[in-house]
C-alpha atoms as a printed R data frame, in Angstrom:
    type eleno elety resid chain resno       x       y       z
1   ATOM     1    CA   MET     A     1 132.382 174.115 168.443
2   ATOM     2    CA   ARG     A     2 128.933 174.340 166.976
3   ATOM     3    CA   ALA     A     3 129.834 171.668 164.304
4   ATOM     4    CA   ALA     A     4 131.108 169.489 166.999
5   ATOM     5    CA   GLY     A     5 127.645 169.896 168.848
6   ATOM     6    CA   LEU     A     6 125.719 169.326 165.869
7   ATOM     7    CA   LEU     A     7 127.791 166.078 165.150
8   ATOM     8    CA   LEU     A     8 127.218 164.767 168.456
9   ATOM     9    CA   SER     A     9 123.622 165.521 168.412
10  ATOM    10    CA   VAL     A    10 123.445 163.624 165.079
11  ATOM    11    CA   LEU     A    11 125.188 160.568 166.494
12  ATOM    12    CA   GLY     A    12 123.112 160.615 169.655
13  ATOM    13    CA   ILE     A    13 119.919 160.554 167.634
14  ATOM    14    CA   ALA     A    14 121.264 157.808 165.503
15  ATOM    15    CA   ALA     A    15 122.174 155.580 168.286
16  ATOM    16    CA   VAL     A    16 118.796 155.992 169.903
17  ATOM    17    CA   TRP     A    17 117.199 155.095 166.464
18  ATOM    18    CA   VAL     A    18 119.502 152.067 166.085
19  ATOM    19    CA   ALA     A    19 118.676 151.121 169.519
20  ATOM    20    CA   PHE     A    20 114.813 151.364 169.007
21  ATOM    21    CA   SER     A    21 115.053 149.568 165.776
22  ATOM    22    CA   TRP     A    22 117.067 146.622 167.341
23  ATOM    23    CA   ARG     A    23 114.174 145.871 170.008
24  ATOM    24    CA   ASP     A    24 113.660 142.275 170.285
25  ATOM    25    CA   THR     A    25 109.899 141.623 169.792
26  ATOM    26    CA   PHE     A    26 110.321 138.069 168.523
27  ATOM    27    CA   GLU     A    27 107.942 135.352 169.856
28  ATOM    28    CA   PRO     A    28 109.427 131.846 169.272
29  ATOM    29    CA   ASP     A    29 105.948 130.285 169.475
30  ATOM    30    CA   SER     A    30 104.929 132.113 166.134
31  ATOM    31    CA   LEU     A    31 107.099 129.884 164.218
32  ATOM    32    CA   SER     A    32 105.756 126.571 165.754
33  ATOM    33    CA   GLY     A    33 104.342 124.641 162.717
34  ATOM    34    CA   ALA     A    34 105.055 127.412 160.382
35  ATOM    35    CA   ARG     A    35 105.466 126.478 156.740
36  ATOM    36    CA   VAL     A    36 108.893 127.506 155.535
37  ATOM    37    CA   LEU     A    37 110.539 127.243 152.230
38  ATOM    38    CA   LEU     A    38 114.250 127.967 152.510
39  ATOM    39    CA   THR     A    39 116.852 128.202 149.571
40  ATOM    40    CA   GLY     A    40 120.592 127.872 149.891
41  ATOM    41    CA   ALA     A    41 120.033 125.501 152.734
42  ATOM    42    CA   SER     A    42 122.970 123.051 152.537
43  ATOM    43    CA   ASP     A    43 125.649 125.118 154.131
44  ATOM    44    CA   GLY     A    44 126.619 128.696 155.496
45  ATOM    45    CA   ILE     A    45 123.965 131.075 156.676
46  ATOM    46    CA   GLY     A    46 121.164 128.721 155.242
47  ATOM    47    CA   GLU     A    47 122.071 125.650 156.833
48  ATOM    48    CA   GLN     A    48 122.109 127.769 160.328
49  ATOM    49    CA   MET     A    49 118.768 129.291 159.425
50  ATOM    50    CA   ALA     A    50 117.394 125.819 158.824
51  ATOM    51    CA   TYR     A    51 118.513 124.723 162.255
52  ATOM    52    CA   HIS     A    52 117.019 127.760 163.958
53  ATOM    53    CA   TYR     A    53 113.636 127.080 162.290
54  ATOM    54    CA   ALA     A    54 113.850 123.570 163.284
55  ATOM    55    CA   ARG     A    55 114.500 124.490 166.918
56  ATOM    56    CA   PHE     A    56 111.237 126.711 166.856
57  ATOM    57    CA   GLY     A    57 109.260 123.751 165.607
58  ATOM    58    CA   ALA     A    58 108.662 124.871 161.945
59  ATOM    59    CA   GLN     A    59 108.010 122.624 158.941
60  ATOM    60    CA   ILE     A    60 110.805 123.279 156.250
61  ATOM    61    CA   VAL     A    61 111.429 122.480 152.759
62  ATOM    62    CA   LEU     A    62 115.059 122.725 152.048
63  ATOM    63    CA   THR     A    63 116.689 123.224 148.881
64  ATOM    64    CA   ALA     A    64 120.221 123.704 147.417
65  ATOM    65    CA   ARG     A    65 122.292 121.862 144.452
66  ATOM    66    CA   ARG     A    66 124.079 119.144 146.694
67  ATOM    67    CA   GLU     A    67 121.937 116.314 147.702
68  ATOM    68    CA   ALA     A    68 124.356 114.817 150.063
69  ATOM    69    CA   MET     A    69 124.648 117.940 152.109
70  ATOM    70    CA   LEU     A    70 120.880 118.598 152.115
71  ATOM    71    CA   GLN     A    71 120.263 115.023 153.365
72  ATOM    72    CA   LYS     A    72 122.624 115.966 156.492
73  ATOM    73    CA   VAL     A    73 120.874 119.138 157.107
74  ATOM    74    CA   MET     A    74 117.491 117.646 156.914
75  ATOM    75    CA   ALA     A    75 118.392 114.823 159.364
76  ATOM    76    CA   LYS     A    76 119.649 117.474 161.875
77  ATOM    77    CA   CYS     A    77 116.729 119.423 161.398
78  ATOM    78    CA   LEU     A    78 114.474 116.503 162.519
79  ATOM    79    CA   GLU     A    79 116.775 115.927 165.408
80  ATOM    80    CA   LEU     A    80 116.457 119.565 166.468
81  ATOM    81    CA   GLY     A    81 112.610 119.511 166.670
82  ATOM    82    CA   ALA     A    82 111.427 120.526 163.138
83  ATOM    83    CA   LYS     A    83 107.748 119.146 162.929
84  ATOM    84    CA   LYS     A    84 108.766 118.291 159.291
85  ATOM    85    CA   ALA     A    85 111.680 118.568 156.965
86  ATOM    86    CA   VAL     A    86 112.023 117.787 153.319
87  ATOM    87    CA   TYR     A    87 114.383 118.532 150.674
88  ATOM    88    CA   PHE     A    88 114.355 119.403 146.866
89  ATOM    89    CA   VAL     A    89 117.487 119.452 144.804
90  ATOM    90    CA   ALA     A    90 117.532 122.500 142.582
91  ATOM    91    CA   ASP     A    91 120.024 124.441 140.568
92  ATOM    92    CA   MET     A    92 118.710 128.105 140.372
93  ATOM    93    CA   ALA     A    93 120.799 128.730 137.070
94  ATOM    94    CA   SER     A    94 117.976 126.839 135.564
95  ATOM    95    CA   SER     A    95 114.831 129.174 134.791
96  ATOM    96    CA   ALA     A    96 112.703 126.100 135.232
97  ATOM    97    CA   GLU     A    97 113.608 125.355 138.689
98  ATOM    98    CA   PRO     A    98 111.805 128.065 140.754
99  ATOM    99    CA   GLU     A    99 108.360 126.947 139.690
100 ATOM   100    CA   LYS     A   100 109.195 123.312 140.434
101 ATOM   101    CA   LEU     A   101 110.372 123.995 143.719
102 ATOM   102    CA   VAL     A   102 107.457 126.105 144.800
103 ATOM   103    CA   HIS     A   103 104.993 123.403 143.525
104 ATOM   104    CA   PHE     A   104 106.871 120.778 145.492
105 ATOM   105    CA   ALA     A   105 106.707 122.976 148.604
106 ATOM   106    CA   LEU     A   106 103.093 123.357 148.404
107 ATOM   107    CA   GLU     A   107 102.425 119.693 147.878
108 ATOM   108    CA   GLU     A   108 104.624 118.927 150.903
109 ATOM   109    CA   LEU     A   109 103.389 121.710 153.232
110 ATOM   110    CA   GLY     A   110  99.960 122.371 152.082
111 ATOM   111    CA   GLY     A   111 100.766 126.306 151.942
112 ATOM   112    CA   LEU     A   112 103.434 128.615 152.654
113 ATOM   113    CA   ASP     A   113 104.121 131.007 155.482
114 ATOM   114    CA   PHE     A   114 107.686 132.097 154.788
115 ATOM   115    CA   VAL     A   115 109.745 131.980 151.612
116 ATOM   116    CA   VAL     A   116 113.429 132.514 152.455
117 ATOM   117    CA   LEU     A   117 115.414 133.514 149.496
118 ATOM   118    CA   ASN     A   118 119.074 132.787 150.486
119 ATOM   119    CA   HIS     A   119 120.880 131.169 147.811
120 ATOM   120    CA   ASP     A   120 124.037 132.535 145.958
121 ATOM   121    CA   GLY     A   121 126.034 131.893 142.928
122 ATOM   122    CA   SER     A   122 129.758 131.848 143.624
123 ATOM   123    CA   SER     A   123 131.633 134.863 142.331
124 ATOM   124    CA   PRO     A   124 135.338 135.598 142.457
125 ATOM   125    CA   PHE     A   125 136.545 138.151 144.817
126 ATOM   126    CA   GLU     A   126 138.644 140.136 142.160
127 ATOM   127    CA   MET     A   127 138.662 143.146 140.052
128 ATOM   128    CA   TRP     A   128 136.315 143.322 137.079
129 ATOM   129    CA   ALA     A   129 137.760 141.790 133.955
130 ATOM   130    CA   GLY     A   130 134.831 141.904 131.658
131 ATOM   131    CA   ASP     A   131 133.542 138.338 131.894
132 ATOM   132    CA   MET     A   132 130.044 138.966 130.688
133 ATOM   133    CA   ASP     A   133 129.059 135.225 130.448
134 ATOM   134    CA   HIS     A   134 129.694 135.094 134.421
135 ATOM   135    CA   LEU     A   135 127.770 138.249 135.034
136 ATOM   136    CA   ARG     A   136 124.761 136.789 133.027
137 ATOM   137    CA   TRP     A   137 124.909 133.524 135.050
138 ATOM   138    CA   LEU     A   138 125.076 135.326 138.419
139 ATOM   139    CA   MET     A   139 122.203 137.617 137.515
140 ATOM   140    CA   GLN     A   140 120.211 134.373 136.867
141 ATOM   141    CA   VAL     A   141 121.182 132.787 140.106
142 ATOM   142    CA   ASN     A   142 121.176 135.864 142.289
143 ATOM   143    CA   PHE     A   143 118.414 137.677 141.059
144 ATOM   144    CA   PHE     A   144 116.227 136.558 138.337
145 ATOM   145    CA   SER     A   145 115.537 133.111 140.271
146 ATOM   146    CA   TYR     A   146 114.663 135.301 143.420
147 ATOM   147    CA   VAL     A   147 112.046 137.231 141.327
148 ATOM   148    CA   ALA     A   148 110.777 133.894 139.777
149 ATOM   149    CA   LEU     A   149 110.510 132.195 143.220
150 ATOM   150    CA   ALA     A   150 108.666 135.221 144.558
151 ATOM   151    CA   SER     A   151 106.356 135.383 141.672
152 ATOM   152    CA   VAL     A   152 105.067 131.856 141.914
153 ATOM   153    CA   ALA     A   153 104.949 132.074 145.681
154 ATOM   154    CA   LEU     A   154 102.780 135.312 146.039
155 ATOM   155    CA   PRO     A   155  99.427 133.639 145.566
156 ATOM   156    CA   PRO     A   156 100.083 130.930 148.472
157 ATOM   157    CA   LEU     A   157 101.774 133.822 150.683
158 ATOM   158    CA   ALA     A   158  98.702 136.219 150.088
159 ATOM   159    CA   GLU     A   159  96.377 133.272 151.304
160 ATOM   160    CA   SER     A   160  98.377 132.717 154.526
161 ATOM   161    CA   LYS     A   161  99.291 136.558 154.864
162 ATOM   162    CA   GLY     A   162 102.789 135.256 154.932
163 ATOM   163    CA   SER     A   163 106.418 136.552 154.538
164 ATOM   164    CA   LEU     A   164 109.105 136.929 151.787
165 ATOM   165    CA   VAL     A   165 112.415 137.199 153.285
166 ATOM   166    CA   VAL     A   166 115.288 138.260 150.853
167 ATOM   167    CA   VAL     A   167 118.780 137.837 152.008
168 ATOM   168    CA   SER     A   168 121.143 140.461 150.573
169 ATOM   169    CA   SER     A   169 124.280 142.204 151.409
170 ATOM   170    CA   LEU     A   170 125.886 145.522 152.614
171 ATOM   171    CA   THR     A   171 127.263 145.406 148.830
172 ATOM   172    CA   GLY     A   172 123.723 145.763 147.674
173 ATOM   173    CA   ARG     A   173 123.513 149.308 149.057
174 ATOM   174    CA   VAL     A   174 127.168 150.527 149.231
175 ATOM   175    CA   SER     A   175 129.597 149.900 146.385
176 ATOM   176    CA   THR     A   176 132.833 148.141 147.466
177 ATOM   177    CA   PRO     A   177 135.956 146.837 145.207
178 ATOM   178    CA   PHE     A   178 136.301 143.351 144.055
179 ATOM   179    CA   VAL     A   179 132.760 142.335 143.917
180 ATOM   180    CA   ALA     A   180 131.217 144.169 140.925
181 ATOM   181    CA   PRO     A   181 128.953 141.291 139.466
182 ATOM   182    CA   TYR     A   182 127.854 140.228 142.825
183 ATOM   183    CA   SER     A   183 127.128 143.768 144.090
184 ATOM   184    CA   ALA     A   184 125.099 144.335 140.881
185 ATOM   185    CA   THR     A   185 122.953 141.499 141.672
186 ATOM   186    CA   LYS     A   186 122.167 142.654 145.238
187 ATOM   187    CA   PHE     A   187 121.475 146.212 144.134
188 ATOM   188    CA   ALA     A   188 118.959 144.710 141.770
189 ATOM   189    CA   LEU     A   189 117.433 142.955 144.764
190 ATOM   190    CA   GLU     A   190 116.395 145.950 146.738
191 ATOM   191    CA   GLY     A   191 115.244 147.715 143.565
192 ATOM   192    CA   PHE     A   192 112.857 145.061 142.654
193 ATOM   193    CA   PHE     A   193 111.619 144.007 146.108
194 ATOM   194    CA   GLY     A   194 111.567 147.307 147.362
195 ATOM   195    CA   SER     A   195 109.231 148.355 144.559
196 ATOM   196    CA   LEU     A   196 107.244 145.018 145.112
197 ATOM   197    CA   ARG     A   197 106.582 145.785 148.632
198 ATOM   198    CA   HIS     A   198 104.893 149.310 147.570
199 ATOM   199    CA   GLU     A   199 102.619 147.404 145.021
200 ATOM   200    CA   LEU     A   200 101.598 144.859 147.622
201 ATOM   201    CA   VAL     A   201 100.564 147.505 150.068
202 ATOM   202    CA   MET     A   202  98.670 149.286 147.222
203 ATOM   203    CA   GLN     A   203  96.816 146.070 146.339
204 ATOM   204    CA   GLN     A   204  96.016 145.559 149.924
205 ATOM   205    CA   LYS     A   205  97.816 142.281 150.165
206 ATOM   206    CA   GLU     A   206  99.161 141.468 153.393
207 ATOM   207    CA   ILE     A   207 102.498 139.841 152.366
208 ATOM   208    CA   SER     A   208 105.318 141.423 154.248
209 ATOM   209    CA   ILE     A   209 108.939 141.595 152.467
210 ATOM   210    CA   THR     A   210 112.139 141.676 154.842
211 ATOM   211    CA   LEU     A   211 115.322 142.756 153.146
212 ATOM   212    CA   CYS     A   212 118.308 141.521 154.875
213 ATOM   213    CA   PHE     A   213 121.549 143.331 154.667
214 ATOM   214    CA   LEU     A   214 124.696 141.560 155.936
215 ATOM   215    CA   GLY     A   215 128.270 142.374 156.385
216 ATOM   216    CA   LEU     A   216 131.181 139.780 156.109
217 ATOM   217    CA   ILE     A   217 130.004 136.537 157.790
218 ATOM   218    CA   ASP     A   218 132.240 133.826 158.774
219 ATOM   219    CA   THR     A   219 131.131 131.186 156.372
220 ATOM   220    CA   GLU     A   220 133.574 129.057 154.623
221 ATOM   221    CA   SER     A   221 132.963 130.454 151.270
222 ATOM   222    CA   ALA     A   222 133.382 134.080 152.406
223 ATOM   223    CA   ILE     A   223 136.438 133.531 154.631
224 ATOM   224    CA   SER     A   224 138.310 131.671 151.870
225 ATOM   225    CA   LYS     A   225 137.855 134.481 149.326
226 ATOM   226    CA   THR     A   226 138.692 137.270 151.718
227 ATOM   227    CA   LYS     A   227 141.472 135.798 154.158
228 ATOM   228    CA   GLY     A   228 144.398 138.136 153.893
229 ATOM   229    CA   LYS     A   229 142.609 140.624 151.601
230 ATOM   230    CA   VAL     A   230 140.297 142.536 154.146
231 ATOM   231    CA   THR     A   231 140.839 144.106 157.473
232 ATOM   232    CA   ILE     A   232 137.279 143.571 158.555
233 ATOM   233    CA   THR     A   233 136.604 141.031 161.234
234 ATOM   234    CA   ALA     A   234 133.716 138.396 159.915
235 ATOM   235    CA   ALA     A   235 130.688 138.039 162.127
236 ATOM   236    CA   PRO     A   236 129.197 134.531 163.094
237 ATOM   237    CA   ALA     A   237 126.970 132.881 160.835
238 ATOM   238    CA   SER     A   238 124.561 131.370 163.293
239 ATOM   239    CA   GLU     A   239 123.896 134.967 164.884
240 ATOM   240    CA   ALA     A   240 123.258 136.384 161.313
241 ATOM   241    CA   ALA     A   241 120.998 133.471 160.579
242 ATOM   242    CA   LEU     A   242 119.035 134.044 163.667
243 ATOM   243    CA   SER     A   243 118.757 137.631 162.986
244 ATOM   244    CA   ILE     A   244 117.031 136.785 159.627
245 ATOM   245    CA   VAL     A   245 114.716 134.331 161.093
246 ATOM   246    CA   LYS     A   246 113.711 136.983 163.708
247 ATOM   247    CA   GLY     A   247 113.277 139.701 161.023
248 ATOM   248    CA   GLY     A   248 110.903 137.614 158.753
249 ATOM   249    CA   ALA     A   249 108.883 136.417 161.957
250 ATOM   250    CA   THR     A   250 108.332 139.949 163.188
251 ATOM   251    CA   ARG     A   251 107.730 141.087 159.576
252 ATOM   252    CA   ALA     A   252 110.382 143.733 159.847
253 ATOM   253    CA   GLN     A   253 111.065 145.669 156.632
254 ATOM   254    CA   GLU     A   254 114.847 145.567 156.902
255 ATOM   255    CA   ILE     A   255 117.355 143.955 159.133
256 ATOM   256    CA   PHE     A   256 121.102 144.462 159.332
257 ATOM   257    CA   TYR     A   257 123.896 142.282 160.723
258 ATOM   258    CA   PRO     A   258 126.039 143.226 162.312
259 ATOM   259    CA   TRP     A   259 124.700 146.396 163.671
260 ATOM   260    CA   THR     A   260 127.766 148.208 162.117
261 ATOM   261    CA   VAL     A   261 126.205 147.591 158.705
262 ATOM   262    CA   GLN     A   262 123.086 149.859 159.587
263 ATOM   263    CA   MET     A   263 125.416 152.559 160.998
264 ATOM   264    CA   MET     A   264 127.455 152.404 157.706
265 ATOM   265    CA   PHE     A   265 124.189 152.919 155.768
266 ATOM   266    CA   LEU     A   266 123.278 155.906 158.009
267 ATOM   267    CA   PHE     A   267 126.466 157.626 157.473
268 ATOM   268    CA   ARG     A   268 127.668 156.369 154.123
269 ATOM   269    CA   ASP     A   269 127.330 159.861 152.433
270 ATOM   270    CA   PHE     A   270 129.852 161.192 154.797
271 ATOM   271    CA   PHE     A   271 132.416 158.344 154.141
272 ATOM   272    CA   PRO     A   272 134.915 159.271 151.336
273 ATOM   273    CA   ASP     A   273 135.645 156.415 148.956
274 ATOM   274    CA   ALA     A   274 139.008 156.103 150.150
275 ATOM   275    CA   LEU     A   275 137.859 154.997 153.524
276 ATOM   276    CA   ILE     A   276 135.977 152.248 151.903
277 ATOM   277    CA   ARG     A   277 138.990 151.182 150.157
278 ATOM   278    CA   SER     A   278 141.220 151.514 153.237
279 ATOM   279    CA   SER     A   279 139.393 148.166 154.541
280 ATOM   280    CA   TYR     A   280 141.149 146.147 151.661
281 ATOM   281    CA   VAL     A   281 144.738 144.949 151.987
282 ATOM   282    CA   ASN     A   282 145.624 145.380 148.269
283 ATOM   283    CA   GLN     A   283 144.058 148.383 146.456
284 ATOM   284    CA   THR     A   284 145.907 148.101 143.254
285 ATOM   285    CA   ALA     A   285 146.148 144.319 142.205
286 ATOM   286    CA   SER     A   286 143.576 141.850 141.564
287 ATOM   287    CA   ALA     A   287 142.498 140.421 145.043
């Protein structure tokens, strides 16, 4: 009985803490005219973020690899009310692109208030088979390019007292099967940007860093990879995107979407590994 009472007390405290942390202090007017650089903006969560920023009247530099899709997103952003929307075609597998992108954004916007790092390299949903070339490529796209972009953007963000928004994943804090390379890149993001946040405070630089931990989201890419392989219900991309936009605007240190991600982080030490594996349809063969 004592153990049950203690568990209920812990759960109650956790529920209150989660409810407190999910208070909505976002002020839409704070994004009117804001200068935003958004990566991975051609589809999925990035596309939805672009539309939210546009509705709030931001000025946006969009970037991704596919120009035709960027053109469509840019046009819709202008229709939705963006004060400015331009795009820059870039492949983050190239180490030269981050610096070029940030310089382009500064020329177009005259400064930066938000740098939203959201792009992702494609990685198969399967057991690790030793493909080191893929792992190196993925680390460049999902990690090294994030660090490079942030490094070039820090001076203008310091000038504007702006924000870095880093989109990560549940698999960047909790290990799960079939995503070993992807998970490694996301764990690296928290390690680097968590440390950088401390250093910025120690240097008295007023740049906020928001780390965004997302569960399974109903993007076309995620659904196509996991269909029939997991028992988890995907959350809507538009709502995930809005959570990220609000988190950056309120200078939150972390955001979690959906809310179950935060609960999983709180109680992960009590989850047996078998419980995590039970969410996957096939636990023995390549997914």
